[in-house]
PDB file of C-alpha atoms in Angstrom:
ATOM      1  CA  MET A  20      18.389 205.728 145.286  1.00 52.00           C
ATOM      2  CA  GLY A  21      16.532 209.023 144.306  1.00 58.00           C
ATOM      3  CA  PHE A  22      13.857 210.716 145.982  1.00 61.00           C
ATOM      4  CA  MET A  23      10.909 208.852 143.861  1.00 58.00           C
ATOM      5  CA  ASP A  24      12.215 205.218 144.790  1.00 62.00           C
ATOM      6  CA  LEU A  25      11.183 205.928 148.312  1.00 63.00           C
ATOM      7  CA  PHE A  26       7.428 206.024 147.425  1.00 66.00           C
ATOM      8  CA  LYS A  27       8.002 202.952 145.017  1.00 71.00           C
ATOM      9  CA  LYS A  28       6.650 199.438 146.613  1.00 74.00           C
ATOM     10  CA  LYS A  29       9.231 197.296 147.037  1.00 79.00           C
ATOM     11  CA  ASP A  30       9.032 193.633 146.060  1.00 83.00           C
ATOM     12  CA  PRO A  31       9.275 191.511 149.611  1.00 82.00           C
ATOM     13  CA  LYS A  32      10.985 188.833 147.688  1.00 86.00           C
ATOM     14  CA  GLU A  33      14.214 191.012 146.687  1.00 89.00           C
ATOM     15  CA  MET A  34      14.298 192.708 150.110  1.00 88.00           C
ATOM     16  CA  VAL A  35      14.387 189.143 151.543  1.00 89.00           C
ATOM     17  CA  ARG A  36      17.012 188.096 149.188  1.00 91.00           C
ATOM     18  CA  LYS A  37      18.788 191.255 150.018  1.00 92.00           C
ATOM     19  CA  TRP A  38      18.571 190.581 153.692  1.00 92.00           C
ATOM     20  CA  GLN A  39      19.717 187.189 153.705  1.00 92.00           C
ATOM     21  CA  SER A  40      22.209 188.176 151.615  1.00 94.00           C
ATOM     22  CA  LYS A  41      23.532 190.441 153.988  1.00 94.00           C
ATOM     23  CA  LEU A  42      23.363 187.849 156.806  1.00 93.00           C
ATOM     24  CA  ARG A  43      24.786 185.201 155.121  1.00 94.00           C
ATOM     25  CA  SER A  44      28.068 187.523 154.651  1.00 95.00           C
ATOM     26  CA  GLU A  45      27.607 188.544 158.465  1.00 94.00           C
ATOM     27  CA  MET A  46      27.831 184.842 159.145  1.00 94.00           C
ATOM     28  CA  ARG A  47      30.978 184.071 156.983  1.00 96.00           C
ATOM     29  CA  GLY A  48      32.669 187.079 159.127  1.00 95.00           C
ATOM     30  CA  VAL A  49      31.878 185.330 162.601  1.00 95.00           C
ATOM     31  CA  ASP A  50      33.078 182.128 160.876  1.00 96.00           C
ATOM     32  CA  ARG A  51      36.580 183.764 160.056  1.00 96.00           C
ATOM     33  CA  GLN A  52      36.401 185.584 163.788  1.00 96.00           C
ATOM     34  CA  ILE A  53      36.262 182.032 164.960  1.00 96.00           C
ATOM     35  CA  ARG A  54      38.720 180.673 162.706  1.00 96.00           C
ATOM     36  CA  ASP A  55      41.145 183.250 163.871  1.00 96.00           C
ATOM     37  CA  ILE A  56      40.502 182.989 167.640  1.00 95.00           C
ATOM     38  CA  GLN A  57      41.040 179.122 167.685  1.00 95.00           C
ATOM     39  CA  ARG A  58      44.385 179.737 165.418  1.00 95.00           C
ATOM     40  CA  GLU A  59      44.937 182.309 168.234  1.00 95.00           C
ATOM     41  CA  GLU A  60      44.491 179.716 170.717  1.00 94.00           C
ATOM     42  CA  LYS A  61      46.707 177.251 169.652  1.00 94.00           C
ATOM     43  CA  ASN A  62      49.476 179.595 169.639  1.00 94.00           C
ATOM     44  CA  VAL A  63      48.729 180.489 173.064  1.00 93.00           C
ATOM     45  CA  THR A  64      48.651 176.676 173.971  1.00 93.00           C
ATOM     46  CA  LYS A  65      52.074 176.373 172.512  1.00 94.00           C
ATOM     47  CA  SER A  66      52.962 179.561 174.805  1.00 93.00           C
ATOM     48  CA  ILE A  67      51.789 177.848 177.744  1.00 91.00           C
ATOM     49  CA  LYS A  68      53.843 174.743 177.304  1.00 92.00           C
ATOM     50  CA  ASP A  69      57.033 177.099 176.874  1.00 91.00           C
ATOM     51  CA  CYS A  70      56.217 178.429 179.893  1.00 91.00           C
ATOM     52  CA  ALA A  71      55.917 175.478 181.668  1.00 91.00           C
ATOM     53  CA  LYS A  72      59.313 174.462 180.248  1.00 91.00           C
ATOM     54  CA  ARG A  73      61.057 177.714 181.672  1.00 91.00           C
ATOM     55  CA  ASN A  74      58.851 177.223 184.619  1.00 90.00           C
ATOM     56  CA  ASP A  75      56.993 180.510 185.016  1.00 88.00           C
ATOM     57  CA  ILE A  76      53.937 179.574 186.264  1.00 89.00           C
ATOM     58  CA  ARG A  77      53.018 183.547 186.781  1.00 92.00           C
ATOM     59  CA  SER A  78      52.638 183.842 182.585  1.00 90.00           C
ATOM     60  CA  MET A  79      51.048 180.276 182.501  1.00 91.00           C
ATOM     61  CA  LYS A  80      48.059 181.619 184.461  1.00 92.00           C
ATOM     62  CA  VAL A  81      47.790 184.581 182.536  1.00 92.00           C
ATOM     63  CA  LEU A  82      47.949 182.676 179.160  1.00 92.00           C
ATOM     64  CA  ALA A  83      45.346 180.260 180.618  1.00 93.00           C
ATOM     65  CA  LYS A  84      43.068 183.152 181.200  1.00 94.00           C
ATOM     66  CA  GLU A  85      43.214 184.074 177.790  1.00 94.00           C
ATOM     67  CA  ILE A  86      42.301 180.550 176.473  1.00 93.00           C
ATOM     68  CA  VAL A  87      39.310 180.795 178.801  1.00 95.00           C
ATOM     69  CA  ASN A  88      38.166 184.186 177.502  1.00 95.00           C
ATOM     70  CA  SER A  89      38.463 183.133 173.995  1.00 94.00           C
ATOM     71  CA  ARG A  90      36.589 179.924 174.474  1.00 94.00           C
ATOM     72  CA  LYS A  91      33.670 182.082 175.849  1.00 96.00           C
ATOM     73  CA  VAL A  92      34.177 184.427 173.020  1.00 95.00           C
ATOM     74  CA  VAL A  93      33.777 181.657 170.479  1.00 95.00           C
ATOM     75  CA  SER A  94      30.839 180.399 172.598  1.00 95.00           C
ATOM     76  CA  ARG A  95      29.134 183.915 172.302  1.00 96.00           C
ATOM     77  CA  LEU A  96      29.909 184.113 168.190  1.00 95.00           C
ATOM     78  CA  TYR A  97      28.281 180.814 167.856  1.00 96.00           C
ATOM     79  CA  HIS A  98      25.277 181.905 169.679  1.00 96.00           C
ATOM     80  CA  ASN A  99      25.213 184.794 167.384  1.00 95.00           C
ATOM     81  CA  LYS A 100      25.582 182.873 164.388  1.00 95.00           C
ATOM     82  CA  ALA A 101      23.143 180.734 165.739  1.00 95.00           C
ATOM     83  CA  GLN A 102      20.452 183.587 165.973  1.00 95.00           C
ATOM     84  CA  MET A 103      21.267 185.074 162.670  1.00 94.00           C
ATOM     85  CA  ASN A 104      20.451 181.622 161.011  1.00 94.00           C
ATOM     86  CA  SER A 105      17.083 181.793 162.878  1.00 94.00           C
ATOM     87  CA  VAL A 106      16.456 185.436 161.434  1.00 93.00           C
ATOM     88  CA  SER A 107      17.417 184.205 157.522  1.00 93.00           C
ATOM     89  CA  MET A 108      14.752 181.259 158.371  1.00 94.00           C
ATOM     90  CA  MET A 109      12.338 183.583 159.814  1.00 93.00           C
ATOM     91  CA  LEU A 110      12.713 186.107 156.860  1.00 91.00           C
ATOM     92  CA  THR A 111      12.057 182.964 154.839  1.00 92.00           C
ATOM     93  CA  GLU A 112       8.811 182.326 156.700  1.00 92.00           C
ATOM     94  CA  GLN A 113       7.861 185.619 156.675  1.00 91.00           C
ATOM     95  CA  LEU A 114       7.914 185.793 152.500  1.00 89.00           C
ATOM     96  CA  ALA A 115       6.193 182.381 152.224  1.00 91.00           C
ATOM     97  CA  THR A 116       3.348 184.010 154.501  1.00 90.00           C
ATOM     98  CA  VAL A 117       2.896 187.118 152.694  1.00 87.00           C
ATOM     99  CA  ARG A 118       2.987 184.610 149.421  1.00 88.00           C
ATOM    100  CA  SER A 119       0.164 182.790 150.699  1.00 89.00           C
ATOM    101  CA  VAL A 120      -2.028 186.076 151.774  1.00 88.00           C
ATOM    102  CA  GLY A 121      -1.237 187.180 148.085  1.00 86.00           C
ATOM    103  CA  HIS A 122      -2.736 183.887 146.682  1.00 87.00           C
ATOM    104  CA  ILE A 123      -5.577 184.291 149.102  1.00 89.00           C
ATOM    105  CA  THR A 124      -6.380 187.529 147.852  1.00 88.00           C
ATOM    106  CA  LYS A 125      -6.469 186.533 144.478  1.00 89.00           C
ATOM    107  CA  SER A 126      -8.410 183.698 145.179  1.00 88.00           C
ATOM    108  CA  THR A 127     -10.778 185.331 147.211  1.00 86.00           C
ATOM    109  CA  GLU A 128     -11.046 188.033 143.878  1.00 87.00           C
ATOM    110  CA  VAL A 129     -11.987 185.102 141.520  1.00 86.00           C
ATOM    111  CA  LEU A 130     -14.744 183.974 143.859  1.00 84.00           C
ATOM    112  CA  LYS A 131     -16.101 187.178 144.093  1.00 83.00           C
ATOM    113  CA  ALA A 132     -16.267 187.601 140.684  1.00 83.00           C
ATOM    114  CA  MET A 133     -17.561 183.638 139.763  1.00 80.00           C
ATOM    115  CA  ASN A 134     -20.390 184.569 142.262  1.00 76.00           C
ATOM    116  CA  GLY A 135     -21.187 188.000 140.656  1.00 77.00           C
ATOM    117  CA  MET A 136     -21.609 185.866 137.658  1.00 78.00           C
ATOM    118  CA  ILE A 137     -24.232 183.080 139.338  1.00 75.00           C
ATOM    119  CA  LYS A 138     -27.679 184.287 138.763  1.00 75.00           C
ATOM    120  CA  HIS A 139     -28.587 182.634 142.241  1.00 74.00           C
ATOM    121  CA  GLN A 140     -32.294 182.614 141.652  1.00 77.00           C
ATOM    122  CA  GLN A 141     -32.044 180.891 138.183  1.00 81.00           C
ATOM    123  CA  VAL A 142     -30.020 178.232 140.011  1.00 78.00           C
ATOM    124  CA  THR A 143     -32.374 177.703 142.647  1.00 83.00           C
ATOM    125  CA  ASP A 144     -34.905 177.170 140.107  1.00 86.00           C
ATOM    126  CA  THR A 145     -33.400 174.929 137.989  1.00 86.00           C
ATOM    127  CA  MET A 146     -32.403 172.985 141.160  1.00 81.00           C
ATOM    128  CA  ARG A 147     -36.123 172.755 142.022  1.00 84.00           C
ATOM    129  CA  ASP A 148     -36.966 171.641 138.519  1.00 87.00           C
ATOM    130  CA  MET A 149     -34.517 169.204 138.838  1.00 81.00           C
ATOM    131  CA  SER A 150     -35.728 167.861 142.122  1.00 79.00           C
ATOM    132  CA  LYS A 151     -39.299 167.312 140.361  1.00 82.00           C
ATOM    133  CA  GLU A 152     -38.209 165.599 137.967  1.00 82.00           C
ATOM    134  CA  MET A 153     -35.864 163.390 140.107  1.00 76.00           C
ATOM    135  CA  MET A 154     -38.842 162.634 142.115  1.00 76.00           C
ATOM    136  CA  LYS A 155     -40.958 161.826 139.232  1.00 76.00           C
ATOM    137  CA  SER A 156     -38.673 159.691 137.587  1.00 76.00           C
ATOM    138  CA  GLY A 157     -38.173 157.755 141.434  1.00 77.00           C
ATOM    139  CA  LEU A 158     -42.204 157.057 140.880  1.00 74.00           C
ATOM    140  CA  ILE A 159     -41.983 156.059 137.305  1.00 73.00           C
ATOM    141  CA  GLU A 160     -38.940 153.899 138.269  1.00 77.00           C
ATOM    142  CA  GLU A 161     -40.717 152.320 141.101  1.00 79.00           C
ATOM    143  CA  MET A 162     -44.081 151.852 138.872  1.00 75.00           C
ATOM    144  CA  LEU A 163     -42.180 150.406 136.222  1.00 73.00           C
ATOM    145  CA  ALA A 164     -40.306 147.748 138.737  1.00 79.00           C
ATOM    146  CA  ASP A 165     -43.676 146.841 140.621  1.00 79.00           C
ATOM    147  CA  ALA A 166     -44.952 145.964 136.913  1.00 74.00           C
ATOM    148  CA  ILE A 167     -42.109 144.230 136.117  1.00 75.00           C
ATOM    149  CA  ASP A 168     -42.406 142.195 139.204  1.00 75.00           C
ATOM    150  CA  ASP A 169     -46.054 141.333 138.449  1.00 75.00           C
ATOM    151  CA  GLY A 170     -45.393 140.351 135.034  1.00 68.00           C
ATOM    152  CA  MET A 171     -42.613 138.037 136.125  1.00 71.00           C
ATOM    153  CA  GLU A 172     -44.777 136.508 138.780  1.00 73.00           C
ATOM    154  CA  ASP A 173     -47.413 136.222 135.701  1.00 72.00           C
ATOM    155  CA  VAL A 174     -44.840 134.512 133.860  1.00 70.00           C
ATOM    156  CA  GLU A 175     -43.672 132.373 136.295  1.00 76.00           C
ATOM    157  CA  ALA A 176     -47.079 131.051 137.014  1.00 78.00           C
ATOM    158  CA  GLU A 177     -47.717 130.069 133.425  1.00 78.00           C
ATOM    159  CA  THR A 178     -44.225 128.431 133.187  1.00 80.00           C
ATOM    160  CA  ASP A 179     -45.393 126.395 136.517  1.00 81.00           C
ATOM    161  CA  GLU A 180     -48.679 125.469 134.830  1.00 84.00           C
ATOM    162  CA  GLU A 181     -46.545 124.289 131.384  1.00 83.00           C
ATOM    163  CA  VAL A 182     -44.353 122.504 133.227  1.00 83.00           C
ATOM    164  CA  SER A 183     -47.112 120.718 135.205  1.00 86.00           C
ATOM    165  CA  LYS A 184     -48.914 119.851 131.880  1.00 85.00           C
ATOM    166  CA  ILE A 185     -45.728 118.509 129.791  1.00 85.00           C
ATOM    167  CA  LEU A 186     -45.299 116.178 132.927  1.00 84.00           C
ATOM    168  CA  ALA A 187     -48.829 115.349 133.294  1.00 85.00           C
ATOM    169  CA  GLU A 188     -48.890 114.364 129.811  1.00 83.00           C
ATOM    170  CA  LEU A 189     -45.210 112.445 129.993  1.00 81.00           C
ATOM    171  CA  ALA A 190     -46.595 110.560 132.940  1.00 81.00           C
ATOM    172  CA  GLY A 191     -49.858 109.803 131.203  1.00 77.00           C
ATOM    173  CA  GLY A 192     -48.010 108.487 128.034  1.00 63.00           C
ATOM    174  CA  ASN A 193     -46.022 106.640 130.222  1.00 57.00           C
ATOM    175  CA  LYS A 194     -49.083 104.776 131.930  1.00 53.00           C
ATOM    176  CA  ALA A 195     -50.360 104.044 128.338  1.00 47.00           C
ATOM    177  CA  ARG A 196     -47.459 102.450 127.529  1.00 49.00           C
ATOM    178  CA  LYS A 197     -47.319 100.545 130.408  1.00 47.00           C
ATOM    179  CA  PRO A 198     -49.650  97.480 130.523  1.00 48.00           C
ATOM    180  CA  PRO A 199     -51.754  97.560 133.966  1.00 44.00           C
TER     181      PRO A 199
END
């Protein structure tokens, strides 16, 4: 890494990938330590059994303390591994947040550019004209609907009149045919 590399803006994605790689490597190291301690614990358990056969209580107590301490160490190692995993997840979350901020920034720039392209007065005038035209159209529609309704009433009245005439003729024709 040269002197000029200090001033370059580093890619957050690459930085997170590098850090997570180191964390995974450390977690594998912790897993190896846990396995080694547990393997050693099995050997100590065998030694305790051997001491019990020899009836060496003092050695058994010392070895039992060693097992208790090794279990505490294993518990701490698991706790440390969980914390490393938590840090890894937080790095992923932070990267997602950085990406979201980048996308929002780009969206803001696009909206500003679009806002600059739109002529607000022209849009306002156009909307006002459209509103007037729509009102006129609504009035015309209303007038047409009234005219059609009036025309339909006239047609219905004429239809009723014609039906009455035809029925009267039929009734009159039937009376003429029938002898009184």
